[in-house]
Short mmCIF file of C-alpha atoms and ligand atoms in Angstrom, two decimals:
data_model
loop_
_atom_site.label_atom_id
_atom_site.label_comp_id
_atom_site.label_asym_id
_atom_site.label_seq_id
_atom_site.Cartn_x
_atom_site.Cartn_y
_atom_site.Cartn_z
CA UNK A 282 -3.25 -13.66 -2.21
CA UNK A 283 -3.63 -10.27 -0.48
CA UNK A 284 -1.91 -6.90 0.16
CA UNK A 285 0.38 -6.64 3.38
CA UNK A 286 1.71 -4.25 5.98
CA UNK A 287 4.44 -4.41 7.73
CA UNK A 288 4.51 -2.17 10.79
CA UNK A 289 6.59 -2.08 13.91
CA UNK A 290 5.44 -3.08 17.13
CA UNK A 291 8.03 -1.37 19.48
CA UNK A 292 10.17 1.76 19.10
CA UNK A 293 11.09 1.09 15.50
CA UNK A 294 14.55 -0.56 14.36
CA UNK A 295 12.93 -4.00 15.22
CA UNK A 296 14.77 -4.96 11.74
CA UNK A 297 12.45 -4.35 8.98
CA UNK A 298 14.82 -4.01 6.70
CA UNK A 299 15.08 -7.41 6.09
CA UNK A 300 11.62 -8.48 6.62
CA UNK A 301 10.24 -6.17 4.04
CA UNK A 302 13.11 -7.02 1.38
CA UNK A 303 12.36 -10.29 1.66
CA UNK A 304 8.56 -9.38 1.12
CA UNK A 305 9.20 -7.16 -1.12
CA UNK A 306 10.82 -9.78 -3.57
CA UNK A 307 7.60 -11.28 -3.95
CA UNK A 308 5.49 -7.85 -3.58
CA UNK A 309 5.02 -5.52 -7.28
CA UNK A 310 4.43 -2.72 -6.02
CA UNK A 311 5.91 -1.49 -2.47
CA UNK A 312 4.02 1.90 -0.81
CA UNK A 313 5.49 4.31 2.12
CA UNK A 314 3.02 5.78 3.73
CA UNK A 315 4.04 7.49 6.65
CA UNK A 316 7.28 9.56 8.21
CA UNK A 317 9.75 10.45 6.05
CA UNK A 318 13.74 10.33 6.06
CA UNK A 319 13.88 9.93 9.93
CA UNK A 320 13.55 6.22 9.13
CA UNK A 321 16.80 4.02 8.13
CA UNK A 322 16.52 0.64 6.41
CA UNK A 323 19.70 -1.61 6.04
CA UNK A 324 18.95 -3.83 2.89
CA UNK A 325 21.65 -6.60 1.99
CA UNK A 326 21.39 -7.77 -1.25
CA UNK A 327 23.69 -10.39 -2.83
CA UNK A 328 26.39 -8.85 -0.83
CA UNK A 329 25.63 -5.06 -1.93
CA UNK A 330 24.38 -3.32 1.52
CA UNK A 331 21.35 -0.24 0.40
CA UNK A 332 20.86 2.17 3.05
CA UNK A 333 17.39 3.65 2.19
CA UNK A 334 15.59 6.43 4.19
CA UNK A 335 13.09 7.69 2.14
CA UNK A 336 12.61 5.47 -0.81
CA UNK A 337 10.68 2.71 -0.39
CA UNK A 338 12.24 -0.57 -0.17
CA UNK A 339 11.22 -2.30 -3.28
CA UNK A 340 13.70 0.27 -5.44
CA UNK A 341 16.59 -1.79 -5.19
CA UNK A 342 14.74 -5.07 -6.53
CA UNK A 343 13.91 -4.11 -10.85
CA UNK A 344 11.01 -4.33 -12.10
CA UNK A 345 8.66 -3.72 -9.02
CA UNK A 346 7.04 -0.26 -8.46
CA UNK A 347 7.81 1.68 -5.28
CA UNK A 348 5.76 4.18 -4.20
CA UNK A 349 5.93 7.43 -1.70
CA UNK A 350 1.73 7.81 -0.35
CA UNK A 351 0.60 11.23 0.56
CA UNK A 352 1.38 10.19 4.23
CA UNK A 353 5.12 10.99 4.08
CA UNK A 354 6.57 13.91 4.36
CA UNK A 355 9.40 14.55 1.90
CA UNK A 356 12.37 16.75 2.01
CA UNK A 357 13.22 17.23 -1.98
CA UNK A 358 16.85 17.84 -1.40
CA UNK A 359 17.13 14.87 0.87
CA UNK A 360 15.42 12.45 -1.59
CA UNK A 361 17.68 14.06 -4.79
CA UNK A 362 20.60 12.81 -2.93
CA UNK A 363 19.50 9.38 -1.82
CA UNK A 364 18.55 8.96 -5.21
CA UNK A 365 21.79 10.02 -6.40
CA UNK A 366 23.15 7.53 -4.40
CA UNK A 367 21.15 4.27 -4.54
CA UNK A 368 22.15 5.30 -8.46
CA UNK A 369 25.43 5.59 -7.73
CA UNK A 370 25.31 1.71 -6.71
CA UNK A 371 23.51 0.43 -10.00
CA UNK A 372 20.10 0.76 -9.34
CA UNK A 373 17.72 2.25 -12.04
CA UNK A 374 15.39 5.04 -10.32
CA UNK A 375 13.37 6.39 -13.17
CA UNK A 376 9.37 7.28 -13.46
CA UNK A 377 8.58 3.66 -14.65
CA UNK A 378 9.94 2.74 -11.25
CA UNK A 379 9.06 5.76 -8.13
CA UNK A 380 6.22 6.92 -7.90
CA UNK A 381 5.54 9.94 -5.44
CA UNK A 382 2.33 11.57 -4.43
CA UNK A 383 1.23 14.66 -5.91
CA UNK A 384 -0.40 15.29 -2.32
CA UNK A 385 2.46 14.56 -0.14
CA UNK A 386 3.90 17.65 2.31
CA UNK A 387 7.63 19.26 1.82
CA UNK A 388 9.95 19.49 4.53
CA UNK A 389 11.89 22.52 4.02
CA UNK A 390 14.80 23.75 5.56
CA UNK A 391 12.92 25.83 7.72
CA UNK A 392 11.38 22.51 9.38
CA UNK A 393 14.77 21.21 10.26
CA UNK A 394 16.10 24.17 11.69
CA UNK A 395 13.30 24.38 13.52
CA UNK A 396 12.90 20.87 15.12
CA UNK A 397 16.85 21.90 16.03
CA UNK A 398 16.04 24.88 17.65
CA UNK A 399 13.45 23.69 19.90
CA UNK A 400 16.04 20.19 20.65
CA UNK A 401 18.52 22.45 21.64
CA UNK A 402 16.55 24.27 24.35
CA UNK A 403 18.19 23.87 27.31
CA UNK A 404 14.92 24.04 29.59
CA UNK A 405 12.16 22.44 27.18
CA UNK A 406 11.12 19.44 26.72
CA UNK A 407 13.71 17.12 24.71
CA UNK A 408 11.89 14.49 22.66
CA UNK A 409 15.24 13.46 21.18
CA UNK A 410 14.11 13.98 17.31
CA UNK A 411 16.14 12.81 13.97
CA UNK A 412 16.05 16.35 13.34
CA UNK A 413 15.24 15.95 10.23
CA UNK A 414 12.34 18.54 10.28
CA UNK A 415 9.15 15.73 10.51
CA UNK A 416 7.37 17.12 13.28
CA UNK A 417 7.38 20.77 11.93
CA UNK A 418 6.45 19.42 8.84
CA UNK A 419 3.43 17.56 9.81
CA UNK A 420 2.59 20.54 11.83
CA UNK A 421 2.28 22.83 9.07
CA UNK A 422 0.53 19.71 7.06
CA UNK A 423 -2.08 19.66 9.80
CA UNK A 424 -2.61 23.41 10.10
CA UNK A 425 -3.10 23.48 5.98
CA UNK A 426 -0.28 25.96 5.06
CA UNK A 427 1.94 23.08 4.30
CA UNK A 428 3.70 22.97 0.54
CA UNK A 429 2.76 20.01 -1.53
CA UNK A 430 4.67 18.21 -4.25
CA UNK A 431 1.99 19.44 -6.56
CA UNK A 432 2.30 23.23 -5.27
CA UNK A 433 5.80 22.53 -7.52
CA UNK A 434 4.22 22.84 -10.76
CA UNK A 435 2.62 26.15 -10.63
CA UNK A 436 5.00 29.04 -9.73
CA UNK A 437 2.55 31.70 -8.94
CA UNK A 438 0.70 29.38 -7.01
CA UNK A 439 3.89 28.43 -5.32
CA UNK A 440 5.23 31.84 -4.56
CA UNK A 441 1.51 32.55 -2.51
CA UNK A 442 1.83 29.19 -0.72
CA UNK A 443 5.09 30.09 0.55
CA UNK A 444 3.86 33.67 1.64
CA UNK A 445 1.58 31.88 3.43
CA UNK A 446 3.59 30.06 4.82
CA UNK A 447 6.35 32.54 5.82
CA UNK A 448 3.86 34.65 7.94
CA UNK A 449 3.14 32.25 10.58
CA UNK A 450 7.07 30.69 10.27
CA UNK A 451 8.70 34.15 10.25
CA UNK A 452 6.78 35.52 13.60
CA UNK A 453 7.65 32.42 15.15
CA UNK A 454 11.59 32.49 13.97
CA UNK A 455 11.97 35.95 15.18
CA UNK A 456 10.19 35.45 18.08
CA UNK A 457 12.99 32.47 19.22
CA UNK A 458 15.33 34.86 18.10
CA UNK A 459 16.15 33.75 14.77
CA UNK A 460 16.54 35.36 11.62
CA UNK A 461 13.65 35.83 9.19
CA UNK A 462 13.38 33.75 6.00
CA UNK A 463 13.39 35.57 2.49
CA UNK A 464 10.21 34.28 0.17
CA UNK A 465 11.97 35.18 -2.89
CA UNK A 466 15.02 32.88 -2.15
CA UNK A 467 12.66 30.35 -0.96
CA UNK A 468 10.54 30.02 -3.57
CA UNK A 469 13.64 29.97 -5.64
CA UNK A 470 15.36 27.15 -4.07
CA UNK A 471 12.03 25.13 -4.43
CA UNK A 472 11.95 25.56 -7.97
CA UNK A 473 15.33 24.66 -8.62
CA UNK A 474 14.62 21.54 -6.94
CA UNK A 475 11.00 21.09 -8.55
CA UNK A 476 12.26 18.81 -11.74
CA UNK A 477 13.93 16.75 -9.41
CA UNK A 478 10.52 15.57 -7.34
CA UNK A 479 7.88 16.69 -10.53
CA UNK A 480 9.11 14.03 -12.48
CA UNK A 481 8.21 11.04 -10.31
CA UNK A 482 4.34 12.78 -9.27
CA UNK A 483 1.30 11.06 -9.85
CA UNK A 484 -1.88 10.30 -8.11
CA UNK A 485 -0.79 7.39 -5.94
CA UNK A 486 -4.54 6.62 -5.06
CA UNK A 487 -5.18 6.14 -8.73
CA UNK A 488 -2.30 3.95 -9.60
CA UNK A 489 -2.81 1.68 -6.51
CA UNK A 490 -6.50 1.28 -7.54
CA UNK A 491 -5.54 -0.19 -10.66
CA UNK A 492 -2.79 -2.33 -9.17
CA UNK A 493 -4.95 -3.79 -7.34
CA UNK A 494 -8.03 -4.25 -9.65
CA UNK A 495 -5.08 -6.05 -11.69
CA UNK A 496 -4.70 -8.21 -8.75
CA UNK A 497 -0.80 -6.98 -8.29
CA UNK A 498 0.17 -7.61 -4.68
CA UNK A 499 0.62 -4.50 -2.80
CA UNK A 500 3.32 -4.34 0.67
CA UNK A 501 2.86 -1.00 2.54
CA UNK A 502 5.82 -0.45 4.08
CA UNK A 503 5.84 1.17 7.65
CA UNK A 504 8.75 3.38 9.33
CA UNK A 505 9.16 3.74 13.27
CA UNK A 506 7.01 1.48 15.25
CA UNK A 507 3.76 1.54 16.89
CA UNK A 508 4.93 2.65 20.25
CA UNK A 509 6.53 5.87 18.76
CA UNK A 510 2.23 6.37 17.07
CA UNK A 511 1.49 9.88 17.77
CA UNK A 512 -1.89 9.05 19.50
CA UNK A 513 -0.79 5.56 20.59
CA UNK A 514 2.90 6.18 21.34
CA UNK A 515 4.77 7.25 24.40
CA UNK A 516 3.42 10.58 24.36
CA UNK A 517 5.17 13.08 23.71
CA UNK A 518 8.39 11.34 23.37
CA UNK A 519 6.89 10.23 19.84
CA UNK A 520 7.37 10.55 15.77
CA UNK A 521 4.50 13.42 14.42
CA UNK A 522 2.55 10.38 12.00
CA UNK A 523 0.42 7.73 12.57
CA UNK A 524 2.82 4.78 12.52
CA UNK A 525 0.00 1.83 12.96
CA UNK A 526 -1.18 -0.36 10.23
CA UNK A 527 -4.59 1.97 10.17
CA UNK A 528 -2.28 5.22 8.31
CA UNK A 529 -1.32 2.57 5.50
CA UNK A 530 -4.85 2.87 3.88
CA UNK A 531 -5.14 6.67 4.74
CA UNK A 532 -1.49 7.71 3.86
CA UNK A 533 -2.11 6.13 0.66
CA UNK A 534 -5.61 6.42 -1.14
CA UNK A 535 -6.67 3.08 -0.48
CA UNK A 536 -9.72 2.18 2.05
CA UNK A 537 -9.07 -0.27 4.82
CA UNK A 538 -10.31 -3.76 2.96
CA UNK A 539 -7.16 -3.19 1.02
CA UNK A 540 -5.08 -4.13 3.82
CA UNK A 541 -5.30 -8.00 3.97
CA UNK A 542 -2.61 -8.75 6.48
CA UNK A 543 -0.67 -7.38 9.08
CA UNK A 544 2.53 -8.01 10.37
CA UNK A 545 4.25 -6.52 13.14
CA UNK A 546 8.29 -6.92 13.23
CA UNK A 547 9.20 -7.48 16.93
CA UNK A 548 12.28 -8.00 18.13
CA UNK A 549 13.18 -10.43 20.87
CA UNK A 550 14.21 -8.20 23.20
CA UNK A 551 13.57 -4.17 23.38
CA UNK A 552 15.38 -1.06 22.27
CA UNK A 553 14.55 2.78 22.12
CA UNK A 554 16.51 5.56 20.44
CA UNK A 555 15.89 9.29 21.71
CA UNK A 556 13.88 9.93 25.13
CA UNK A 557 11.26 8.68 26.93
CA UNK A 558 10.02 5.87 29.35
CA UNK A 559 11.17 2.85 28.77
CA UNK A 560 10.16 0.66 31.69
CA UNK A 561 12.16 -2.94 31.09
CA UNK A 562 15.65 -0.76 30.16
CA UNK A 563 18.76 -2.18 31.65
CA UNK A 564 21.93 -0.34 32.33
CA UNK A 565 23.77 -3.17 33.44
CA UNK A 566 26.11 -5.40 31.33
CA UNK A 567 23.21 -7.22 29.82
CA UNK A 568 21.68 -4.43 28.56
CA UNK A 569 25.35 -3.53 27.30
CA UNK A 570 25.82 -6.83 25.32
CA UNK A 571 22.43 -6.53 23.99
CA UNK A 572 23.33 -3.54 22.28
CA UNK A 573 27.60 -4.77 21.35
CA UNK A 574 26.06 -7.94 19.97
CA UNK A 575 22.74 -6.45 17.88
CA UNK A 576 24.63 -3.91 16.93
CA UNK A 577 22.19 -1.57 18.19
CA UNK A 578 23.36 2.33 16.67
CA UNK A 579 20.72 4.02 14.81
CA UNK A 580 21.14 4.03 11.09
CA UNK A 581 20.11 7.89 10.40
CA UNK A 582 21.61 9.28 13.19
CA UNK A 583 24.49 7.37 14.59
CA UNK A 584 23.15 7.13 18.09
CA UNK A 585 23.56 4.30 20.51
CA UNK A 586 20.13 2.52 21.21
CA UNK A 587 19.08 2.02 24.07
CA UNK A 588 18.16 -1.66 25.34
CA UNK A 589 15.81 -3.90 27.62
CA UNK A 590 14.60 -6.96 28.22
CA UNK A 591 11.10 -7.87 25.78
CA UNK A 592 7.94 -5.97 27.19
CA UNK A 593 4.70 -8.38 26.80
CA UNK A 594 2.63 -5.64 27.76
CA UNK A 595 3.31 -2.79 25.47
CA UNK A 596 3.79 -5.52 22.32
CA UNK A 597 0.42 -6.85 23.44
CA UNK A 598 -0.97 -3.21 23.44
CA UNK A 599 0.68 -2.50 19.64
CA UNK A 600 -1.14 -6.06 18.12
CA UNK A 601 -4.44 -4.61 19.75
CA UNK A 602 -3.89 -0.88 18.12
CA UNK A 603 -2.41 -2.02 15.58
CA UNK A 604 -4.13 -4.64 14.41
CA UNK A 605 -1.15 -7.13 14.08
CA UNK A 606 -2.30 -10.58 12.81
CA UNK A 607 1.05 -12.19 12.88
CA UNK A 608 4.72 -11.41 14.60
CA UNK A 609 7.35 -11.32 12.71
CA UNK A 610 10.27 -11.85 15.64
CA UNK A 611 13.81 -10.72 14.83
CA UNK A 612 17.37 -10.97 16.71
CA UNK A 613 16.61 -13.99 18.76
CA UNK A 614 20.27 -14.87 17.92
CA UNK A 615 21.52 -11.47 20.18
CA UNK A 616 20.15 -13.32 23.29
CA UNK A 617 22.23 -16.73 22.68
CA UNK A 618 24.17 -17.26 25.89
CA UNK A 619 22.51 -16.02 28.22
CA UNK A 620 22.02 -17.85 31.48
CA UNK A 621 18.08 -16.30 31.83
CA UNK A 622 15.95 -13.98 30.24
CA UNK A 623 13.06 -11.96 31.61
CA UNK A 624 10.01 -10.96 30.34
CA UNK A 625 7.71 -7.83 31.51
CA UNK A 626 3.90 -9.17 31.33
CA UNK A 627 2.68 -6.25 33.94
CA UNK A 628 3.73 -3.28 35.85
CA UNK A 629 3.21 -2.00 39.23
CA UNK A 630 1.87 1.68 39.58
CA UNK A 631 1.26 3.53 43.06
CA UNK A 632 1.39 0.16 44.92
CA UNK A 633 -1.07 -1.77 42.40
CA UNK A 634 -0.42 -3.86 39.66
CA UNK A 635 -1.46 -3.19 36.02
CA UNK A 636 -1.36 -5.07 32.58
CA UNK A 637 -1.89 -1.75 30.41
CA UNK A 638 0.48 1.13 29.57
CA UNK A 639 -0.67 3.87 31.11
CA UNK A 640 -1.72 7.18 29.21
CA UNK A 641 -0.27 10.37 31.52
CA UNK A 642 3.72 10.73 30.98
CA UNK A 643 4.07 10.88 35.07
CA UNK A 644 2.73 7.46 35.06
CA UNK A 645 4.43 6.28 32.19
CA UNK A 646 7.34 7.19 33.89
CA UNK A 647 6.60 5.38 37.26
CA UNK A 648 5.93 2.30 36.24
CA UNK A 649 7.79 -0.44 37.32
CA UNK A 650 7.94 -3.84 35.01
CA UNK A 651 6.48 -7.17 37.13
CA UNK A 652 9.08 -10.05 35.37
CA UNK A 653 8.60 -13.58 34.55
CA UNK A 654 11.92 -15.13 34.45
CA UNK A 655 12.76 -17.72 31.78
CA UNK A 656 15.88 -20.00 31.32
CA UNK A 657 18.28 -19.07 28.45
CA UNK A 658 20.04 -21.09 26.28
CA UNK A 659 24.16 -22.15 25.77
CA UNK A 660 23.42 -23.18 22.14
CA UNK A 661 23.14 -21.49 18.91
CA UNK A 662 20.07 -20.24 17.12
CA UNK A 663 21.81 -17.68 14.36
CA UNK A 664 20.85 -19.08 11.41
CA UNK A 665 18.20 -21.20 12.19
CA UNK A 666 15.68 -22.33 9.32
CA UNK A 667 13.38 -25.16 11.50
CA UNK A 668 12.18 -25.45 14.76
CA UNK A 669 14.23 -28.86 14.90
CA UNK A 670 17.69 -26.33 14.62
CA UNK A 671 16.75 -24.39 17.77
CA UNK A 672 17.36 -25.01 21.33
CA UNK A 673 14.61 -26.16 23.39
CA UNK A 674 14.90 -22.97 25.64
CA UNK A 675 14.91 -20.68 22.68
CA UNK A 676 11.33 -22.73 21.56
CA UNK A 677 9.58 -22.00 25.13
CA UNK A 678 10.62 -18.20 24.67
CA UNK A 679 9.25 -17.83 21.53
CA UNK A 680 6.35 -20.18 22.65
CA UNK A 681 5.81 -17.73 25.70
CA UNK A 682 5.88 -14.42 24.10
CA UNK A 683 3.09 -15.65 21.67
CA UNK A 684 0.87 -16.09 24.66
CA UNK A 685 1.95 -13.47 26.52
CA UNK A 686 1.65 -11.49 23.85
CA UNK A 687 -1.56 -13.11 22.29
CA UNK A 688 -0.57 -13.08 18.66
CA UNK A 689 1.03 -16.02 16.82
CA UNK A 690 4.31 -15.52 15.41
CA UNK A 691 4.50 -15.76 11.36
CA UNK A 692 7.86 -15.74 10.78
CA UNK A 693 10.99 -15.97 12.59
CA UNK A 694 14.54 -14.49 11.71
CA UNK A 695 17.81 -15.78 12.64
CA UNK A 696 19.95 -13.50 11.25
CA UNK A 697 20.78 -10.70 8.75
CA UNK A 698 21.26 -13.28 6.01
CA UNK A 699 17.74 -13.14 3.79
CA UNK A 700 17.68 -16.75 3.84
CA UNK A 701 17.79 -17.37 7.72
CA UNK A 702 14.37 -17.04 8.18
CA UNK A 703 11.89 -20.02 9.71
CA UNK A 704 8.50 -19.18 7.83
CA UNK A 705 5.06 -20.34 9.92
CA UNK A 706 3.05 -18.57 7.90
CA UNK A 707 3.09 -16.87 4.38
CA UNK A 708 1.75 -13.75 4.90
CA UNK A 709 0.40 -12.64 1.02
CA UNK A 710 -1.17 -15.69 1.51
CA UNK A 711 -2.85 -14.48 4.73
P1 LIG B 976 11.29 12.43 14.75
O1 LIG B 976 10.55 11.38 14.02
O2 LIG B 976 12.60 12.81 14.10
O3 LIG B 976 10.45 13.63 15.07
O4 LIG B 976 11.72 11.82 16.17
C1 LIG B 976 10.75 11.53 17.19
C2 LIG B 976 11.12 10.26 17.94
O5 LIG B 976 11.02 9.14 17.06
C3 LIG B 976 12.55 10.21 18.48
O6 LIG B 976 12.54 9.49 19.70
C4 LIG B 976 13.31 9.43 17.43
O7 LIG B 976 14.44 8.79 17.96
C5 LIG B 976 12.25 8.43 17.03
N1 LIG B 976 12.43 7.91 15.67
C6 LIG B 976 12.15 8.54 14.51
N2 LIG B 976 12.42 7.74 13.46
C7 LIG B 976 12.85 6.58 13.96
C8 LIG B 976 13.25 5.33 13.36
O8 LIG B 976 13.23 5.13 12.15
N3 LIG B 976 13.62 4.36 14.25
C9 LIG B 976 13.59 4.52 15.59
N4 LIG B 976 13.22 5.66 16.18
C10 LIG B 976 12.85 6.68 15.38
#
């Protein structure tokens, strides 16, 4: 038995929700370790629907320990209220049960207002952003002036941090033509919040150490997907963290042995909320149904995704990255009834065909996707829990993005239900 991560091999929302409950029910100890609330995981369980953002999945099932890594960034106001609320449905969120990183990054208001301000430009570039504050955030996390949970506890080391702070954020504000910010009223506000985040703080490294010298199975728990990676993403129509399985070792404390399996959600066919290239988008009446019958809005923000037929290449490209040893593919079901499907396995750039994603955003933009085209199927597959239930047609697309894609898949889901899920292979058992 070893530890697993589940990352996302596209543009995030490939359905990980239910993936990672389902892990999670067998998992004791569940870790975040990257992002923050810009992520939105739908959890069904025994009827009750969860909608988590920050907390890690693993809080709504007792007696397993979820944990926030020094990866995320947290907003404390944001996490008081979702904690108010998965408590407001039953669920017990105490110390015995969260634990957060004494190392992890705030986002403060100033980070949200912020990631608005430069969104609402009307000549810059739009990246299309939650805007919930991450990328300001990890901005001030990378240039060290960033406050940390652990800044919380000491209020004279606070009030200097936020000084700090407020002389690069203050030149900047007024210089967009914004007001400054006062450091008093600041610091205040994060000390009102303090009890609320202090009493969950611990040294995550520490407690996953002994977890797993106590042989407890760890599932790191990743938000967005691999093509929204800051380094390996669409550039700069990205998320501001590492989103590959690599971060879940260093936005955590543990060193890379610890992470025994990877598994990279994928969904059948391809969607993208905010900007950016997207070469196999439709925006015909296929790509239309795609999104009526996945239901494809986002869960933080509302906004319609947009969707595409399944891109080979750039799934190939996250397995390689990310080092994805197994595919877990979702939403087959959403492409039931339809007379043929295509699948991108290369583009053409400048008159020449490739079978990489380019790096430069001009080029990323260009491309065009080179299609294999596959027969659909009339029949059902929602609900599926064999091979033998599935239509032939639905077997040689499944078959055919494992080669194209050259990764196996692990486990294949047939519908929201927890149950509806055709298992190849165990991953904690790797
Ligand atoms: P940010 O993470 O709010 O800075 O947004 C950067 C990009 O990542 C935008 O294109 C967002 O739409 C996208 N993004 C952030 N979080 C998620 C998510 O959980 N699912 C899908 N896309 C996301």
């Amino acid at each position: 038995m070893g530890n697993v991560v589940v990352v996302g091999s596209q543009w995030g929302d490939e359905g990980k929700g239910k993936i990672v409950d389902w892990l999670s029910s067998r998992a004791d100890v569940v870790v975040r370790f990257q992002g923050g609330h810009n992520a939105g995981h739908t959890l069904v369980v025994d009827g009750t629907t969860y909608k988590l953002s920050l907390l890690p999945s693993g809080i709504v099932r007792g007696s397993k320990m979820s944990v926030i890594g020094n990866g995320v960034v947290i907003d404390p106001w944001a996490l008081k209220s979702e904690i108010k609320r998965i408590r407001d449905q039953g669920v017990h969120i105490g110390p015995d049960a969260l634990l957060i990183s004494d190392t992890a990054s705030l986002i403060l208001p100033i980070h949200g207002e912020l990631d608005a301000i430069r969104e609402n430009r009307a000549d810059g570039v739009k990246i299309g952003t939650t805007r919930r504050g991450i990328g300001p955030a990890y901005e001030d996390k990378v240039a060290r002036r960033a406050i940390r949970v652990c800044d919380l506890a000491d209020e004279s080391h606070l009030r200097e941090r936020v000084d700090n702070l407020l002389h690069h954020h203050n030149a900047l504000r007024i210089g967009l033509g914004h007001d400054a910010v006062d450091a008093a009223q600041l610091t205040q506000k994060l000390l009102d919040i303090a009890p609320s985040v202090l009493q969950f703080a611990g040294p995550v490294w520490h407690h996953l150490d002994e977890a797993s010298r106590a042989e407890k199975k760890i599932l790191f728990e990743g938000a967005q997907g691999a093509m929204l990676d800051i380094d390996h993403g669409t550039y700069p129509f990205v998320t501001s963290s590492n989103t590959i399985a690599g971060q879940a070792a260093a936005g955590s404390g543990m060193g890379p042995r610890a992470l025994n399996y990877v598994l990279g959600i994928t969904k059948a066919y391809t969607t993208r909320v905010g900007e950016g290239p997207f070469p196999t988008e439709l925006h015909d009446e296929i790509g239309q149904r795609l999104g009526e019958r996945g239901h494809e809005f986002g869960t933080v923000t509302g906004r319609q995704r947009r969707c595409g037929w399944f891109d080979a290449v750039m799934v190939r490209q996250a397995i390689i990255t990310g080092g994805i040893d197994g595919i877990a593919l979702t939403k087959l079901d959403v492409l039931d009834g339809l007379a043929e499907l295509k699948i991108c396995t290369g583009y053409k750039l400048n008159g020449k065909i490739i079978r990489r994603f380019p790096a430069g955003m001009s080029n990323q933009a260009a491309v065009t996707p080179i299609y294999e085209t596959m027969p659909g199927w009339s029949g059902s597959t929602q609900g599926a829990r064999s091979w033998a239930e599935l239509p032939a047609e639905a077997v040689k697309y499944v078959r055919r993005l494992e080669e194209a894609t050259g990764c196996p898949v692990a486990v294949l889901s047939t519908s929201p239900e927890r149950e509806d899920v055709i298992l190849i292979r165990d991953p904690f058992k790797g």
